[in-house]
Amino acid sequence: MNEREFTVHRYDPKVDTEPRFESYDVPISASTSVLDGLFHIQETLGENLSMRFSCRQGVCGSCCMEINGKARLACQTPVTGLNDRKVTVRPLYNLPVIKDLVVDMDPFFESFEAIDPSFVAEGLDENSDPAVIPPDSREREVIEPRTDCVGCGACYSSCSVAGDTYLGPAAINKALTLLKDSREMKTDERFERLSETDGVQGCHVQGECSNTCPKDIPVSEGIQLLKRDAIKRGIKQRLFPSD
């Protein structure tokens, strides 16, 4: 069996004055994932390593971390697919570190709260409503690929402006799925929120959100779509304020 050197971020704020990286030799096979390697460090080498994980199927998004310079799901990242003899693992960027590889996700989910992520509609018939948006409609084409978001935070970590001055890609992607739904009733309120300085115009069009998304969601493209919509709405309101 081959080995890889895992270099892992370690930090316990209760005892450490600053973070450090420690290296471990980890045996691997063709099917070993980065998460498996971290389990080996934790269980076989006896290290008190903190990390999040749950489903191990790429569905829950909880094991997202920076692996060799890119935010990835550790359970879906085969070590042999990294094309590097060394595996460097650190926590997500733009979020406070709680311990080792665990970050505080509150700022990420608070950005969702800012756009009011609940679907709001009145008078829907639960028996007929699924047929309101035809499967082959343009509306569904825009919305459907963007509903695969697992809330892992990869896009938030890869965005250099996410945080205090920008809501971040995931929250805006969620807003888009609601704004493009013709049944939704809070369009004006959401556009008003997204038009604030930390909304869609805060995006610097770096495109890293799309490049790192483990579900291949065209996040950046969606943000640019909302930018254009916001500008059109602003012009229309200036020209026709009574509409």
Coordinates of C-alpha atoms in Angstrom, one line a residue:
M1 CA 0.0 0.0 0.0
N2 CA 1.3 3.5 -0.9
E3 CA 1.6 6.4 1.6
R4 CA 0.9 10.1 1.3
E5 CA 2.1 12.8 3.6
F6 CA -0.9 14.7 5.1
T7 CA -0.1 18.2 6.4
V8 CA -3.0 19.2 8.6
H9 CA -4.0 22.5 10.2
R10 CA -4.0 22.2 14.0
Y11 CA -5.4 24.8 16.4
D12 CA -7.0 24.6 19.7
P13 CA -7.7 28.1 21.0
K14 CA -7.8 26.8 24.6
V15 CA -4.2 25.9 24.6
D16 CA -2.5 27.3 21.4
T17 CA -1.4 30.8 20.9
E18 CA -1.5 30.5 17.1
P19 CA -2.3 27.8 14.4
R20 CA 0.3 25.4 13.2
F21 CA 0.5 22.6 10.6
E22 CA 1.5 19.0 11.5
S23 CA 2.4 16.2 9.1
Y24 CA 1.4 12.5 9.2
D25 CA 2.2 9.5 7.0
V26 CA -1.1 8.0 5.8
P27 CA -1.4 4.6 4.0
I28 CA -3.7 4.9 0.9
S29 CA -5.3 2.7 -1.7
A30 CA -7.0 3.7 -5.0
S31 CA -10.3 4.3 -3.1
T32 CA -8.9 6.3 -0.1
S33 CA -10.6 9.7 0.2
V34 CA -9.1 12.6 2.0
L35 CA -11.8 12.1 4.7
D36 CA -10.6 8.5 5.1
G37 CA -7.0 9.8 5.5
L38 CA -8.2 12.1 8.3
F39 CA -10.0 9.2 10.0
H40 CA -6.7 7.3 10.0
I41 CA -4.9 10.2 11.7
Q42 CA -7.7 10.5 14.2
E43 CA -8.4 6.8 14.9
T44 CA -5.1 4.9 14.2
L45 CA -2.5 7.5 15.0
G46 CA -4.6 8.6 18.0
E47 CA -4.6 12.3 17.3
N48 CA -7.4 14.4 18.8
L49 CA -8.2 16.0 15.4
S50 CA -11.5 17.9 15.1
M51 CA -13.4 18.0 11.8
R52 CA -17.0 17.9 10.6
F53 CA -18.5 15.0 8.5
S54 CA -21.8 13.2 8.3
C55 CA -23.3 11.5 5.2
R56 CA -20.0 10.6 3.4
Q57 CA -21.9 10.7 0.1
G58 CA -21.4 14.3 -1.0
V59 CA -24.9 15.2 0.0
C60 CA -24.7 17.0 3.4
G61 CA -21.8 19.3 2.6
S62 CA -20.4 19.2 6.1
C63 CA -16.9 17.9 5.3
C64 CA -16.0 20.8 3.0
M65 CA -12.5 22.1 3.7
E66 CA -9.5 23.5 1.8
I67 CA -7.5 20.6 0.2
N68 CA -4.4 21.5 -1.7
G69 CA -5.5 25.1 -2.1
K70 CA -9.1 24.4 -3.2
A71 CA -12.3 24.1 -1.2
R72 CA -13.6 20.5 -1.7
L73 CA -15.8 17.9 0.0
A74 CA -13.2 15.6 1.8
C75 CA -15.5 12.5 1.4
Q76 CA -15.6 13.0 -2.4
T77 CA -11.9 13.8 -3.0
P78 CA -9.8 10.7 -3.7
V79 CA -6.2 11.1 -2.6
T80 CA -4.9 9.6 -5.8
G81 CA -6.8 12.2 -7.8
L82 CA -4.9 15.1 -6.3
N83 CA -1.8 14.4 -8.5
D84 CA 0.4 15.4 -5.6
R85 CA 2.5 13.4 -3.2
K86 CA 1.5 15.8 -0.4
V87 CA -2.0 16.5 0.9
T88 CA -2.4 19.8 2.7
V89 CA -5.7 20.3 4.5
R90 CA -6.9 23.5 6.3
P91 CA -10.2 24.9 7.3
L92 CA -12.4 27.0 5.0
Y93 CA -11.4 30.7 4.5
N94 CA -13.6 33.7 5.5
L95 CA -15.0 31.9 8.6
P96 CA -13.7 31.8 12.2
V97 CA -11.9 28.7 13.2
I98 CA -13.3 26.9 16.2
K99 CA -10.7 24.0 16.3
D100 CA -8.4 22.3 13.8
L101 CA -10.6 21.9 10.7
V102 CA -13.9 23.1 12.2
V103 CA -15.1 26.5 11.4
D104 CA -18.0 28.6 12.7
M105 CA -20.6 28.5 9.9
D106 CA -22.8 31.2 11.5
P107 CA -21.7 34.0 9.2
F108 CA -22.3 31.8 6.2
F109 CA -25.9 30.9 7.2
E110 CA -26.6 34.5 8.4
S111 CA -26.1 35.6 4.8
F112 CA -29.0 33.3 3.9
E113 CA -31.2 34.9 6.6
A114 CA -30.5 38.3 5.0
I115 CA -32.3 37.3 1.7
D116 CA -35.2 35.6 3.5
P117 CA -34.7 32.1 2.1
S118 CA -38.3 30.9 2.6
F119 CA -40.6 30.4 -0.4
V120 CA -43.6 32.8 -0.1
A121 CA -46.7 32.3 -2.1
E122 CA -50.5 32.5 -1.6
G123 CA -53.3 30.5 -3.0
L124 CA -51.3 27.5 -4.2
D125 CA -53.1 24.2 -4.7
E126 CA -50.8 21.5 -3.5
N127 CA -52.4 19.0 -5.9
S128 CA -51.9 21.1 -9.1
D129 CA -49.0 23.4 -8.2
P130 CA -46.2 21.0 -9.4
A131 CA -47.6 21.4 -12.9
V132 CA -47.5 25.2 -12.8
I133 CA -43.9 25.4 -14.0
P134 CA -43.6 23.0 -17.0
P135 CA -40.4 20.7 -16.9
D136 CA -39.2 22.1 -20.3
S137 CA -39.8 25.8 -19.5
R138 CA -37.1 28.4 -19.5
E139 CA -38.1 29.2 -15.9
R140 CA -37.3 25.7 -14.8
E141 CA -34.1 25.6 -16.8
V142 CA -32.8 28.6 -14.9
I143 CA -33.9 27.4 -11.4
E144 CA -33.3 23.7 -11.4
P145 CA -29.5 23.4 -11.6
R146 CA -29.2 26.0 -8.8
T147 CA -31.3 24.0 -6.3
D148 CA -28.5 21.3 -6.0
C149 CA -26.7 23.6 -3.5
V150 CA -25.7 21.5 -0.3
G151 CA -24.7 24.6 1.7
C152 CA -21.1 23.4 2.1
G153 CA -19.5 26.8 2.0
A154 CA -17.0 26.1 -0.8
C155 CA -18.0 29.1 -2.8
Y156 CA -17.9 31.3 0.3
S157 CA -14.4 30.1 1.1
S158 CA -13.1 30.7 -2.4
C159 CA -14.6 34.2 -2.7
S160 CA -12.1 36.9 -1.8
V161 CA -14.8 39.5 -0.9
A162 CA -17.4 37.3 0.9
G163 CA -18.0 38.5 4.5
D164 CA -18.8 41.9 6.0
T165 CA -19.0 43.7 2.7
Y166 CA -20.6 41.0 0.5
L167 CA -23.4 38.5 1.2
G168 CA -21.5 35.8 -0.7
P169 CA -22.3 33.5 -3.6
A170 CA -24.5 30.8 -1.9
A171 CA -27.0 33.2 -0.5
I172 CA -27.4 35.1 -3.8
N173 CA -27.8 31.7 -5.6
K174 CA -30.6 30.9 -3.2
A175 CA -32.2 34.2 -3.8
L176 CA -32.1 33.6 -7.6
T177 CA -34.0 30.3 -7.2
L178 CA -36.8 32.3 -5.5
L179 CA -36.7 35.4 -7.7
K180 CA -37.0 33.4 -10.9
D181 CA -40.0 31.4 -9.6
S182 CA -43.2 33.1 -11.0
R183 CA -45.2 31.9 -8.0
E184 CA -43.0 33.7 -5.5
M185 CA -44.4 36.9 -4.0
K186 CA -41.5 38.7 -2.3
T187 CA -39.7 39.8 -5.5
D188 CA -39.6 43.5 -4.7
E189 CA -38.3 43.0 -1.2
R190 CA -35.6 40.6 -2.3
F191 CA -34.4 42.8 -5.1
E192 CA -34.4 45.7 -2.7
R193 CA -32.1 43.7 -0.4
L194 CA -29.9 42.5 -3.2
S195 CA -29.5 46.0 -4.5
E196 CA -27.8 47.1 -1.2
T197 CA -24.0 47.6 -1.2
D198 CA -23.3 44.1 0.1
G199 CA -25.7 42.5 -2.5
V200 CA -25.1 41.5 -6.1
Q201 CA -23.0 44.6 -7.0
G202 CA -20.5 43.5 -4.3
C203 CA -19.5 40.6 -6.6
H204 CA -16.1 41.2 -8.3
V205 CA -16.8 38.6 -11.0
Q206 CA -13.8 36.4 -10.1
G207 CA -15.7 33.2 -10.9
E208 CA -14.0 31.1 -8.2
C209 CA -17.5 30.3 -6.8
S210 CA -18.4 28.4 -9.9
N211 CA -14.9 26.8 -10.2
T212 CA -15.0 25.4 -6.7
C213 CA -18.7 24.4 -6.4
P214 CA -18.7 20.6 -5.9
K215 CA -22.2 20.4 -7.5
D216 CA -21.0 22.4 -10.6
I217 CA -23.7 25.1 -10.1
P218 CA -23.1 28.1 -12.4
V219 CA -23.1 30.4 -9.4
S220 CA -21.2 33.3 -11.0
E221 CA -23.4 33.3 -14.1
G222 CA -26.5 33.5 -11.9
I223 CA -25.1 36.5 -9.9
Q224 CA -24.4 38.4 -13.2
L225 CA -28.0 37.6 -14.3
L226 CA -29.3 39.2 -11.1
K227 CA -27.0 42.2 -11.6
R228 CA -28.6 42.8 -15.0
D229 CA -32.1 42.3 -13.6
A230 CA -31.4 44.7 -10.8
I231 CA -30.2 47.4 -13.2
K232 CA -33.2 47.0 -15.4
R233 CA -35.6 47.3 -12.4
G234 CA -33.8 50.4 -11.3
I235 CA -34.1 52.1 -14.7
K236 CA -37.7 51.1 -15.0
Q237 CA -38.5 52.5 -11.6
R238 CA -36.8 55.8 -12.5
L239 CA -38.7 56.1 -15.8
F240 CA -42.0 54.8 -14.6
P241 CA -42.2 55.4 -10.8
S242 CA -45.9 54.8 -10.6
D243 CA -45.7 51.2 -12.0

